[in-house]
Coordinates of C-alpha atoms in Angstrom, one line a residue:
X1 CA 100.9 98.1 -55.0
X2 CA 104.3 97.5 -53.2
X3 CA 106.1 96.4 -56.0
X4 CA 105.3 99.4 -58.5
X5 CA 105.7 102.1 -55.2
X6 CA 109.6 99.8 -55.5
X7 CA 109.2 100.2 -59.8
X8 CA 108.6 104.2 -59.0
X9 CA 111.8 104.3 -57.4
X10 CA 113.9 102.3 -60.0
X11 CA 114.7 105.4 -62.9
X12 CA 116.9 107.0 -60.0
X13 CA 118.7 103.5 -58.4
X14 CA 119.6 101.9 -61.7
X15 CA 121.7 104.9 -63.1
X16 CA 123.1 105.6 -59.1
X17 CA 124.5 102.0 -59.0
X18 CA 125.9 102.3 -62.9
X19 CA 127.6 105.1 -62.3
X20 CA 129.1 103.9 -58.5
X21 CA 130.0 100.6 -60.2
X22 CA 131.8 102.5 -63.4
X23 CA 133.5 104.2 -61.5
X24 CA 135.6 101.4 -60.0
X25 CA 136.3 100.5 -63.1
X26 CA 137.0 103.4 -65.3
X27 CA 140.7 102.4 -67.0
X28 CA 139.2 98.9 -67.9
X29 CA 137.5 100.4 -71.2
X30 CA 135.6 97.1 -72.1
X31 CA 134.4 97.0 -69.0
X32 CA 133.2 100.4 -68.3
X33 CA 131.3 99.8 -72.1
X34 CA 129.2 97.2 -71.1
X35 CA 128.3 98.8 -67.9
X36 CA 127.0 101.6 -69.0
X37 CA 125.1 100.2 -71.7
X38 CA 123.8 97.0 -69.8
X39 CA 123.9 98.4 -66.4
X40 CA 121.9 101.5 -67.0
X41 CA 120.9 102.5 -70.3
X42 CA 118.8 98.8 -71.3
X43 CA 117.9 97.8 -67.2
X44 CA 116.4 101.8 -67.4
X45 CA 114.8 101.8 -70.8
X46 CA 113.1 98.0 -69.9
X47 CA 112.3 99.8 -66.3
X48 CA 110.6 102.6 -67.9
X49 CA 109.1 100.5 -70.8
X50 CA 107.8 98.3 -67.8
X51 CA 106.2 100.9 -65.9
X52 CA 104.5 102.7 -68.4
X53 CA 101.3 100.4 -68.9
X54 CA 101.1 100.8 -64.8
X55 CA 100.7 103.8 -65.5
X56 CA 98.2 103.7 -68.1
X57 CA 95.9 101.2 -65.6
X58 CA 96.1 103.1 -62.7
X59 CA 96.7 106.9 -64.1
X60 CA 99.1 108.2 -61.4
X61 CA 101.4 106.0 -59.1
X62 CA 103.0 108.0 -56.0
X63 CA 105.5 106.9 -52.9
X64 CA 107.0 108.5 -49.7
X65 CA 110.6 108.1 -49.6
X66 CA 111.6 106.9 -45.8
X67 CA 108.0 106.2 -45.2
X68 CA 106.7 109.8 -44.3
X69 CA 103.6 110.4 -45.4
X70 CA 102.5 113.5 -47.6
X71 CA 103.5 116.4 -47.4
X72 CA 106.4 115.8 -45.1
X73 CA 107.9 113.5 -46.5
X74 CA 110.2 113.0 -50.3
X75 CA 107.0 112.5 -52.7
X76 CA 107.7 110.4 -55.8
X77 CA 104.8 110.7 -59.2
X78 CA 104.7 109.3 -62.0
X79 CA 101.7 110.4 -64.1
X80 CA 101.5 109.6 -67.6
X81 CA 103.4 113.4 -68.8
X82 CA 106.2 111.9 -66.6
X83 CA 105.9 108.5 -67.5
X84 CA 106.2 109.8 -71.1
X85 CA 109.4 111.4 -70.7
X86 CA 111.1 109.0 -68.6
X87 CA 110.5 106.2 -71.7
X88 CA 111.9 109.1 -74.1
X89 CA 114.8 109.6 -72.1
X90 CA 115.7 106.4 -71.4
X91 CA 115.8 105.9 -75.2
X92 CA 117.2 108.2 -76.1
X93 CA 120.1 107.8 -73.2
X94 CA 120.7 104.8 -74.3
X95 CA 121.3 105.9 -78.3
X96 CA 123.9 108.4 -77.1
X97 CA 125.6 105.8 -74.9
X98 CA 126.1 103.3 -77.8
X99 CA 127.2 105.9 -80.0
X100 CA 129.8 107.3 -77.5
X101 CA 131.4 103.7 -77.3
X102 CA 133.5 105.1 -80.5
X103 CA 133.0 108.5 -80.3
X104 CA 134.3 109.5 -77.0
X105 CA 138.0 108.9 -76.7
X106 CA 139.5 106.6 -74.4
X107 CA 141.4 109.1 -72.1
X108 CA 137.7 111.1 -71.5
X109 CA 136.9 107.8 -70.4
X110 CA 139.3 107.5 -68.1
X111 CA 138.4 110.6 -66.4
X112 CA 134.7 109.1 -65.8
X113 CA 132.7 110.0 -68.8
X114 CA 130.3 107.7 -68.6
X115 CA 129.6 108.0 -64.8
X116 CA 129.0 111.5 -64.8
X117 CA 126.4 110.8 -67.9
X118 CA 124.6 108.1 -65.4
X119 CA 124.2 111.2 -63.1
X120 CA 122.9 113.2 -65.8
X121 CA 121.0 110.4 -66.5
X122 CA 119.7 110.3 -62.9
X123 CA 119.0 113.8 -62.7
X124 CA 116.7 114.3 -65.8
X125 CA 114.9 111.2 -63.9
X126 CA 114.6 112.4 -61.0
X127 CA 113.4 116.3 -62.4
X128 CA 110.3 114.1 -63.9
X129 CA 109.8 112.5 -60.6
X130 CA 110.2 115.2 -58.6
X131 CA 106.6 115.5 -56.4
X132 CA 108.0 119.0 -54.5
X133 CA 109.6 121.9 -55.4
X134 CA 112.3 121.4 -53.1
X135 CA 113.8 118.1 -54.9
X136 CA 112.8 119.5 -57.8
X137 CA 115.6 121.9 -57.3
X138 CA 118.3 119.4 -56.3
X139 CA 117.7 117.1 -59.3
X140 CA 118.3 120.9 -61.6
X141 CA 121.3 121.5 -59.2
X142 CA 122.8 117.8 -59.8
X143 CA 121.9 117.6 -63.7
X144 CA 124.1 121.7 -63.1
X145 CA 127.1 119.5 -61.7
X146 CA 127.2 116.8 -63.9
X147 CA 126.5 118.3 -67.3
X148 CA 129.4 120.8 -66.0
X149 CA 131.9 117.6 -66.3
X150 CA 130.9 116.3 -69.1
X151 CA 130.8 120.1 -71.2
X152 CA 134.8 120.9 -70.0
X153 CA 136.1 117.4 -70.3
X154 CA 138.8 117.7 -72.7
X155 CA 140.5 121.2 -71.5
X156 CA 140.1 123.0 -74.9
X157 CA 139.8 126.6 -74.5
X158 CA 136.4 126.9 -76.6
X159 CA 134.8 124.3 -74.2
X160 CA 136.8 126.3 -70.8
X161 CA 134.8 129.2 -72.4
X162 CA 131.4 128.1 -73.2
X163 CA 131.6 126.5 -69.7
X164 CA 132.0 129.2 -67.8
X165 CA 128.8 130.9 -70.4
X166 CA 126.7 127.8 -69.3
X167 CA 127.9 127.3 -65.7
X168 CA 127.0 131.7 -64.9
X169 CA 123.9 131.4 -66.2
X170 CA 122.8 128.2 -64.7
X171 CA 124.2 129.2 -61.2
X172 CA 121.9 132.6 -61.9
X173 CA 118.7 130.0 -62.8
X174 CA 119.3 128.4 -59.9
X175 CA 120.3 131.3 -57.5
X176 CA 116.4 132.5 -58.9
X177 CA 114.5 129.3 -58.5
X178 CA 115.8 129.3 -54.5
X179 CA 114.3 132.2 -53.7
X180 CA 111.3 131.0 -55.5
X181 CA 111.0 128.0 -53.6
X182 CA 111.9 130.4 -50.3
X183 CA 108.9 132.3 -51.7
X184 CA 106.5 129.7 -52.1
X185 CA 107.3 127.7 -48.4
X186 CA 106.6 131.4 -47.1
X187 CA 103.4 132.0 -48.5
X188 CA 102.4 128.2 -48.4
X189 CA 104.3 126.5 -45.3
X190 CA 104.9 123.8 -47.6
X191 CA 106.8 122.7 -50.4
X192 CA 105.1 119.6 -51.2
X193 CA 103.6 120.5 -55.1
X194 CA 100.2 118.5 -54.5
X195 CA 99.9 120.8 -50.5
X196 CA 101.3 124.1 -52.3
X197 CA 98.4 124.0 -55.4
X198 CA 95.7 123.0 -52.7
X199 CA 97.2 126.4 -50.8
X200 CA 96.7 128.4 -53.4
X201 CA 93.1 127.7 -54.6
X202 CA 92.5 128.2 -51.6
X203 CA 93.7 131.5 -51.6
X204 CA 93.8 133.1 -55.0
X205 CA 94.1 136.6 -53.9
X206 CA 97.8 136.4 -52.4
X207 CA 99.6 138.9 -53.8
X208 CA 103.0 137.5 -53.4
X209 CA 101.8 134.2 -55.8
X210 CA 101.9 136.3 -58.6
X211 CA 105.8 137.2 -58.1
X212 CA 106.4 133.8 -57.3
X213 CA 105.3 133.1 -60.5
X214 CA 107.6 134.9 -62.1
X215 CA 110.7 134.0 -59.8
X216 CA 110.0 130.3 -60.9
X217 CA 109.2 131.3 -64.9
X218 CA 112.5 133.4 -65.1
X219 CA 114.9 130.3 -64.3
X220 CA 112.9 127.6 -66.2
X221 CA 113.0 130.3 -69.0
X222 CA 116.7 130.3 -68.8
X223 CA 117.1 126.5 -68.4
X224 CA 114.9 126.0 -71.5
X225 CA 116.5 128.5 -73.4
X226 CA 113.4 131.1 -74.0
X227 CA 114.2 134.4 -75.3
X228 CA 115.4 136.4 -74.2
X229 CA 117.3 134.1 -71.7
X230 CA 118.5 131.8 -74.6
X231 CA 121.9 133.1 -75.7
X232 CA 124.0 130.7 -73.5
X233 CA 122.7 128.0 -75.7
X234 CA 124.3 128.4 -79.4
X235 CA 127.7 129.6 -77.3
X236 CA 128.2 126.4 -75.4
X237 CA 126.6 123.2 -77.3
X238 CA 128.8 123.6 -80.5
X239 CA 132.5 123.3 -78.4
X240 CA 131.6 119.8 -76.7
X241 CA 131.7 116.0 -77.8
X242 CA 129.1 115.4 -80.1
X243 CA 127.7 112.3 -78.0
X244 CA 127.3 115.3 -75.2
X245 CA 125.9 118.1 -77.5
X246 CA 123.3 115.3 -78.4
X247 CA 122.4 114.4 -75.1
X248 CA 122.0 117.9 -74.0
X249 CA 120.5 119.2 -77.4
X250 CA 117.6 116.5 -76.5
X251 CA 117.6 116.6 -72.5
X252 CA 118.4 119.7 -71.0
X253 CA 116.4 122.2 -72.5
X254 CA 113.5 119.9 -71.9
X255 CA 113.3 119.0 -68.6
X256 CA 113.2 122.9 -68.3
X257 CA 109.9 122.7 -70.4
X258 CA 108.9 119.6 -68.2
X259 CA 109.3 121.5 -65.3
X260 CA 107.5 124.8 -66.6
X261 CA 104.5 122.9 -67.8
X262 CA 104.3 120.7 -64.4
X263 CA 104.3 124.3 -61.8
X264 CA 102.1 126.4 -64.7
X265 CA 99.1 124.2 -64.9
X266 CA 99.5 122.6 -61.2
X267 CA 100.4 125.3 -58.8
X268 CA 100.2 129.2 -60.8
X269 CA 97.1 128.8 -61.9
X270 CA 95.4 131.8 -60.2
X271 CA 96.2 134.1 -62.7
X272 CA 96.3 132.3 -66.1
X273 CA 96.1 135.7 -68.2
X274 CA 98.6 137.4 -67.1
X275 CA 101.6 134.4 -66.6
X276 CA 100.0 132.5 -69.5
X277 CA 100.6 135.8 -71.9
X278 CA 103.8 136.2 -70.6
X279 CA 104.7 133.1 -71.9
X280 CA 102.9 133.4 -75.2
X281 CA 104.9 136.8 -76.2
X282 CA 107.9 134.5 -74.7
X283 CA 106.9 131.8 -77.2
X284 CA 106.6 133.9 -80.8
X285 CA 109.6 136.1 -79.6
X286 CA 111.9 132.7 -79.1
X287 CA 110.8 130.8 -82.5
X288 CA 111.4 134.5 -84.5
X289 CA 115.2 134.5 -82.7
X290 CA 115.8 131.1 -82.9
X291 CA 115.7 130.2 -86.4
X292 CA 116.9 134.1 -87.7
X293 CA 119.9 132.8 -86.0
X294 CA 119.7 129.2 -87.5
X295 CA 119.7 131.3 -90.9
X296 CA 122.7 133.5 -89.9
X297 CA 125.0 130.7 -89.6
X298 CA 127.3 128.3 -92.0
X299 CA 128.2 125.7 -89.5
X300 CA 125.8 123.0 -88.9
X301 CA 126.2 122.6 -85.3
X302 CA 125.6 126.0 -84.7
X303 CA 122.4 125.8 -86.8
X304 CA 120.9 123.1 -84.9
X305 CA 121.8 124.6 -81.9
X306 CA 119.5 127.6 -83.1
X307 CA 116.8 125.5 -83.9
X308 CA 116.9 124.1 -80.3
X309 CA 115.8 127.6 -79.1
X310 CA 113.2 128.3 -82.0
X311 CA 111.7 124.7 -81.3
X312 CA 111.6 125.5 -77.3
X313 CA 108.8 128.3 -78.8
X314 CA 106.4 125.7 -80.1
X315 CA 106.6 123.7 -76.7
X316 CA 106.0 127.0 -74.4
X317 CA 103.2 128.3 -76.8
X318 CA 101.2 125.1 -76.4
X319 CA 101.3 125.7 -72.4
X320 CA 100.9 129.7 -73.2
X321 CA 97.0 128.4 -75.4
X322 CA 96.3 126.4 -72.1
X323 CA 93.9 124.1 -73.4
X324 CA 94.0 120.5 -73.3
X325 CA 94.7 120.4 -77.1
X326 CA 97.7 122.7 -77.0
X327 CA 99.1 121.0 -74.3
X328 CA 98.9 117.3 -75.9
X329 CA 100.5 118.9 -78.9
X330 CA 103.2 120.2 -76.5
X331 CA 103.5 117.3 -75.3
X332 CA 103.8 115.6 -78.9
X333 CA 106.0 118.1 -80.1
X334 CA 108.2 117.6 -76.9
X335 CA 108.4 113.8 -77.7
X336 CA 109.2 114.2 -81.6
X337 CA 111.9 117.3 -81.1
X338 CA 113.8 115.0 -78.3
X339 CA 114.0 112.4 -81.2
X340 CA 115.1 114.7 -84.3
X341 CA 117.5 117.2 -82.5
X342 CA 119.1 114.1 -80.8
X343 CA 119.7 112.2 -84.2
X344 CA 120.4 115.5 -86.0
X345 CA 123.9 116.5 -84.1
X346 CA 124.9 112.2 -84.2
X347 CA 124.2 112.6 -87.7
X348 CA 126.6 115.7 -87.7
X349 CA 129.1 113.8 -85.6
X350 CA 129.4 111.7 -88.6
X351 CA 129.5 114.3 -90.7
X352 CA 132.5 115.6 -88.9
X353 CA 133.7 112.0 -89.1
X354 CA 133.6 111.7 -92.7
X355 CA 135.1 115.4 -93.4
X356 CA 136.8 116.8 -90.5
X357 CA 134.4 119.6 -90.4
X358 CA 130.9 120.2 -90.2
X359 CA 131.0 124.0 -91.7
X360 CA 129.0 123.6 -94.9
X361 CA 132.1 125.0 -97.1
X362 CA 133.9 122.1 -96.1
X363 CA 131.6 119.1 -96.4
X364 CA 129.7 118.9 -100.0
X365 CA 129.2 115.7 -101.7
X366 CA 127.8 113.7 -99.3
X367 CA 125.5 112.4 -100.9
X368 CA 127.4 110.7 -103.8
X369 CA 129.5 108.5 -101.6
X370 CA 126.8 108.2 -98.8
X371 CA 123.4 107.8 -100.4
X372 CA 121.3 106.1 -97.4
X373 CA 123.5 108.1 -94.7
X374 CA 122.5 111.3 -96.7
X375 CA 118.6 109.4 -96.8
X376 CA 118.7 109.7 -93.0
X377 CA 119.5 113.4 -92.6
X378 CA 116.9 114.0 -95.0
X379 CA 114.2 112.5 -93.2
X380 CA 114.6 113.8 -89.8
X381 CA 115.6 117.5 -91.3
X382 CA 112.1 117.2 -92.7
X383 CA 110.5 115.8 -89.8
X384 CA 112.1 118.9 -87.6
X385 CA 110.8 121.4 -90.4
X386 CA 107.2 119.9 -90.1
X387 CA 106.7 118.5 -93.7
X388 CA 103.8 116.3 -94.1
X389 CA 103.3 113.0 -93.3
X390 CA 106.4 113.4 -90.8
X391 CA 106.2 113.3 -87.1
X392 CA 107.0 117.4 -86.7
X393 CA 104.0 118.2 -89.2
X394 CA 101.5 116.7 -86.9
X395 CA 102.8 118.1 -83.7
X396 CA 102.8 122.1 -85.6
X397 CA 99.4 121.1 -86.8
X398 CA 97.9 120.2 -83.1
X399 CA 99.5 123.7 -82.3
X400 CA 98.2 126.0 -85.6
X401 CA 94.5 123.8 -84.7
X402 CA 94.8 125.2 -81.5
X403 CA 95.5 128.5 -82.3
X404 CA 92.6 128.9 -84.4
X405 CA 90.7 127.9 -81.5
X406 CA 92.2 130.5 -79.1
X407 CA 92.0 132.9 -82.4
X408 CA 95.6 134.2 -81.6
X409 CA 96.2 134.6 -85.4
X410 CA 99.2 136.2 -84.8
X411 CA 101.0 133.4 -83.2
X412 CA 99.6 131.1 -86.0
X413 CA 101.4 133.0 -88.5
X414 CA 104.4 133.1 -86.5
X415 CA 104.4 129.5 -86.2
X416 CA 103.8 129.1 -90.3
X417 CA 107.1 131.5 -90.8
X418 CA 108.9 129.7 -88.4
X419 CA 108.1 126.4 -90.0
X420 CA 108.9 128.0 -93.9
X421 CA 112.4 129.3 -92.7
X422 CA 112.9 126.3 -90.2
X423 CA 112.5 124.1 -93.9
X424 CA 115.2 126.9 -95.5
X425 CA 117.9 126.4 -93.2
X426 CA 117.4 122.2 -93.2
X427 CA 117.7 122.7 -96.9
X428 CA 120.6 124.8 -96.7
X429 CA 122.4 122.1 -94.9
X430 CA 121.0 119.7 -97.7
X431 CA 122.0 121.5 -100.6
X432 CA 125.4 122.8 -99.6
X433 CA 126.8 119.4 -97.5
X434 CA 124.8 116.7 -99.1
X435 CA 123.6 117.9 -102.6
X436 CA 126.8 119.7 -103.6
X437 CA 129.8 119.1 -106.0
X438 CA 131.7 116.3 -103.9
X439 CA 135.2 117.1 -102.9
X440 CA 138.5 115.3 -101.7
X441 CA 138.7 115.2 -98.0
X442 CA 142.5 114.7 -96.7
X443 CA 143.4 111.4 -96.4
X444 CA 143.3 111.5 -92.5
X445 CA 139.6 112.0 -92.7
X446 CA 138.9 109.7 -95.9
X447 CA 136.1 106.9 -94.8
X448 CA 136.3 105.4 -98.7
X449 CA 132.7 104.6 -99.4
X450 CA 128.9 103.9 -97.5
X451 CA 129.9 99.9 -97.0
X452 CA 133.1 101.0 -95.0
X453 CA 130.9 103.6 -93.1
X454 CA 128.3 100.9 -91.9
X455 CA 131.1 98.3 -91.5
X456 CA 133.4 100.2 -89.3
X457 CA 131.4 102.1 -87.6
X458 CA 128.7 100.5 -86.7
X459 CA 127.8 101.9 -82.9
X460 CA 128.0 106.0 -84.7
X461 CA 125.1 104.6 -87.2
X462 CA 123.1 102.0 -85.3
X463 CA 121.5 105.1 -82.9
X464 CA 120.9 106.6 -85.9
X465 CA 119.2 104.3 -88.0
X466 CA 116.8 103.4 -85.1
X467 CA 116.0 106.8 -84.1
X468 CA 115.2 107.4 -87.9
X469 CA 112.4 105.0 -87.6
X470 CA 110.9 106.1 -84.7
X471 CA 111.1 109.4 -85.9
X472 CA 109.0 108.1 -88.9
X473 CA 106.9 105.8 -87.2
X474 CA 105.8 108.2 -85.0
X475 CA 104.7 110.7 -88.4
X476 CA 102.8 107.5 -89.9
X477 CA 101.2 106.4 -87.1
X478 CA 100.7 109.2 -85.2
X479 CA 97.7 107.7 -83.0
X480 CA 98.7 106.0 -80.4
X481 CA 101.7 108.9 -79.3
X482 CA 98.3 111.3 -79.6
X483 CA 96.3 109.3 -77.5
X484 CA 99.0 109.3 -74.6
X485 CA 99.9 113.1 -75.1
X486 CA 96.1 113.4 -74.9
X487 CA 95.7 111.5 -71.7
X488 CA 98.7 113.3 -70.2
X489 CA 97.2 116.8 -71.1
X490 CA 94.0 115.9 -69.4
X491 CA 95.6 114.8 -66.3
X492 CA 97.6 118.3 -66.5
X493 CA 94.9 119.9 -66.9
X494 CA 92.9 118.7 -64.2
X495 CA 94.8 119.1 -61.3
X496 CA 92.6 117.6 -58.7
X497 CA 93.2 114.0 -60.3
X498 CA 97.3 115.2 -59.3
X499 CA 96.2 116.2 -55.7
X500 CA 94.4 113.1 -54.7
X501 CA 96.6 111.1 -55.6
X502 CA 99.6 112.2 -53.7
X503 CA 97.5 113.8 -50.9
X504 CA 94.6 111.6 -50.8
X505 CA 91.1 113.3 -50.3
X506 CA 91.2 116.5 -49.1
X507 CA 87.7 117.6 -48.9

């Protein structure tokens, strides 16, 4: 067991060192490439890829940073929802790195892009990790500090804007979830997640757990973007680089959703119909708002940032159902929408490559001069809308199957709605930038024809080609990402498997 308690530990060294190492040598730009993408982003992925079938043999894996044993000391877990995630993000890390090689400019560079995404990097890591509420919050505070960099690099006044927007509400989130975790080490004497949930079966009746529940929901509501906490969202992702839009669009909002479903079926358990229903009028609420605003708007980052918040819906109303069904299609649905959103804004970063503009006035035609690019878009817009055989169908069909098991009929047919306009507003896109009359783009912004595109540009399509087929691998053969969502839902579910294992027996 020494060598996976040293494996554990390796999603939070491997982007530390990168981003130490690229900082030594951030005006060599060849240089700083490679390590980023060799250094961090492929070790990581093969790290996570590596420690996933651990997982699946022994179920949960657990350490003590500096030896202490739980819960005094810095617990480390990896079950198999965290194991999950850490694959996805390495993945997904590492498709936004290759495609910044061309897409961030040389002088951002300079000024440490790509060592402040190894941070962000880190911090999503060690969010998933995370085995007590304490760390849990320093991992939210440094993923604060380094998406902060990486949203104002470039000093334009929209970005100095939607920084500050970002930045107030996050320092708000955060400013909640310490007096949560105040809260809790009050009530519990302990912060340690495992100690904390044995604390409170223990003593359901404590008044105070109750507002400590909703101290913790209100900043994971505003770090996942759930209404009504979700207008920071469209104001701030459609001013950065696209590479960091991307990485936040499929990240951010999720670890929020990570984090909400570890602390709701782990530790506020005591009383699941009031916080559970909280969430569920959250959850219909945030898919209505979300994609009314994705239908409101002619620019397509802006609509996919929309569609961030409506999707955020689907993932809290499978915690909200709190059955081991709705929480494997969470779980699916978190795993799919991490894949589509990401490609989605790279696709439109292309887009805005192509045409110098990704408002749908100024971008018809594609479709003519990019057939297979256009091909792409199409399937992961349909994936995100939840057409049939696609990944997205299968995750809103766990969800509606679940429903009807909880008969909340009126959350079903919010779902359906928000699936019918969800495939409007992908269509719009379709219709008006790829579909349309094609037009002459100004020669600064001419990329002649489909061969040029895939010859000169290889590292803006290469994340998008293979996050395409996942995408529709994962809708054909939907199986085996079930079975582990399943597995992961169980363990959720059945928190005494959580305790043991970082606490041993406690009986």
């Amino acid at each position: 067991m020494g060598y996976e308690k040293i494996i554990i530990l390796l999603p939070l060294i491997i982007p530390l060192l990168t981003a130490i190492i690229s900082l030594f040598f951030k005006k060599n730009k060849i240089v700083n490439n490679y390590i980023s993408i060799v250094g961090s982003s492929l070790l990581l992925l093969a790290t996570t890829v590596f420690l996933f079938p651990l997982i699946v043999e022994n179920e949960i894996l657990t350490t003590q940073a500096g030896g202490w044993e739980a819960p005094f000391g810095i617990t480390i877990v990896v079950d198999m929802f965290s194991a999950m995630m850490l694959v996805i993000a390495s993945f997904v890390g590492l498709m936004v790195n290759i495609y910044a090689l061309e897409n961030i400019k040389y002088k951002k560079k300079e000024y440490s892009f790509f060592v402040f995404f190894q941070f962000l990097i880190m911090a999503v890591n060690g969010a998933f990790l995370a085995g007590d509420i304490f760390n849990l919050y320093v991992w939210f505070e440094v993923m604060l500090i380094a998406s902060f960099v990486l949203l104002v690099l470039g000093n334009g006044k929209k970005q100095l804007i939607a920084t500050v927007k970002y930045t107030l509400l996050s320092f708000i989130a955060s400013a909640f979830l310490l007096v949560g975790v105040g809260m809790i080490y009050g009530i519990s004497g302990s912060l340690n997640m495992a100690d904390v949930a044995v604390y409170f079966q223990g003593n359901p009746n404590e008044p105070l757990m109750t507002v400590a529940a909703v101290l913790f929901m209100l900043p994971f509501a505003i770090k996942a973007a759930l209404f009504p906490l979700y207008f920071w969202l469209p104001d701030s992702y459609h001013t950065p680089e696209i590479s960091v839009t991307a990485l936040f669009s499929g990240l951010l909002t999720k670890v929020g959703i990570y984090a909400m479903i570890r602390c709701f079926t782990l530790i506020f358990i005591h009383d699941v119909n009031y916080t559970h229903t909280i969430l569920m009028v959250a959850a219909g609420f945030t898919m209505l708002s979300g994609v009314f605003g994705a239908l409101s708007k002619v620019n397509m980052r802006r609509i996919l940032s929309f569609h961030i918040v409506s999707q955020v819906g689907y993932m809290v109303l499978g915690l909200a159902l709190y059955t081991p069904l709705a929480i494997a299609g969470a779980i699916f649905y978190i795993i799919q929408h991490i894949l589509a959103k990401t490609n989605l804004f790279l696709i439109t970063g292309v887009v805005e490559k192509i045409k110098g503009t990704s408002d749908l006035k100024g971008v018809s035609g594609l479709y003519h001069r990019f057939p297979i690019f256009s091909i792409f878009f199409l399937v992961v817009a349909l994936s995100l809308a939840g057409l049939p055989p696609l990944s997205g169908f299968w995750a809103k069909f766990i969800l509606i199957k679940a429903g009807f098991q909880q008969e909340v009929y009126l959350m079903i047919f919010i779902v359906l709605i928000t699936g019918l306009l969800t495939l409007f507003s992908m269509m719009k896109i379709w219709v008006n930038a790829f579909w349309g009359k094609q037009q002459k783009e100004p020669e600064r912004n001419l990329i002649k024809n489909e061969k040029n595109l895939f010859k000169e540009h290889w590292s803006l399509l290469m994340p998008i080609i293979l996050m395409a087929s996942v995408t529709l691998l994962i809708g054909l053969f939907s199986m085996p990402l079930m079975k582990y969502a399943t597995i992961a839902a169980e363990q959720l579910m059945n928190p005494a498997q959580y305790i043991e294992a970082v606490l041993g027996d406690v009986n």
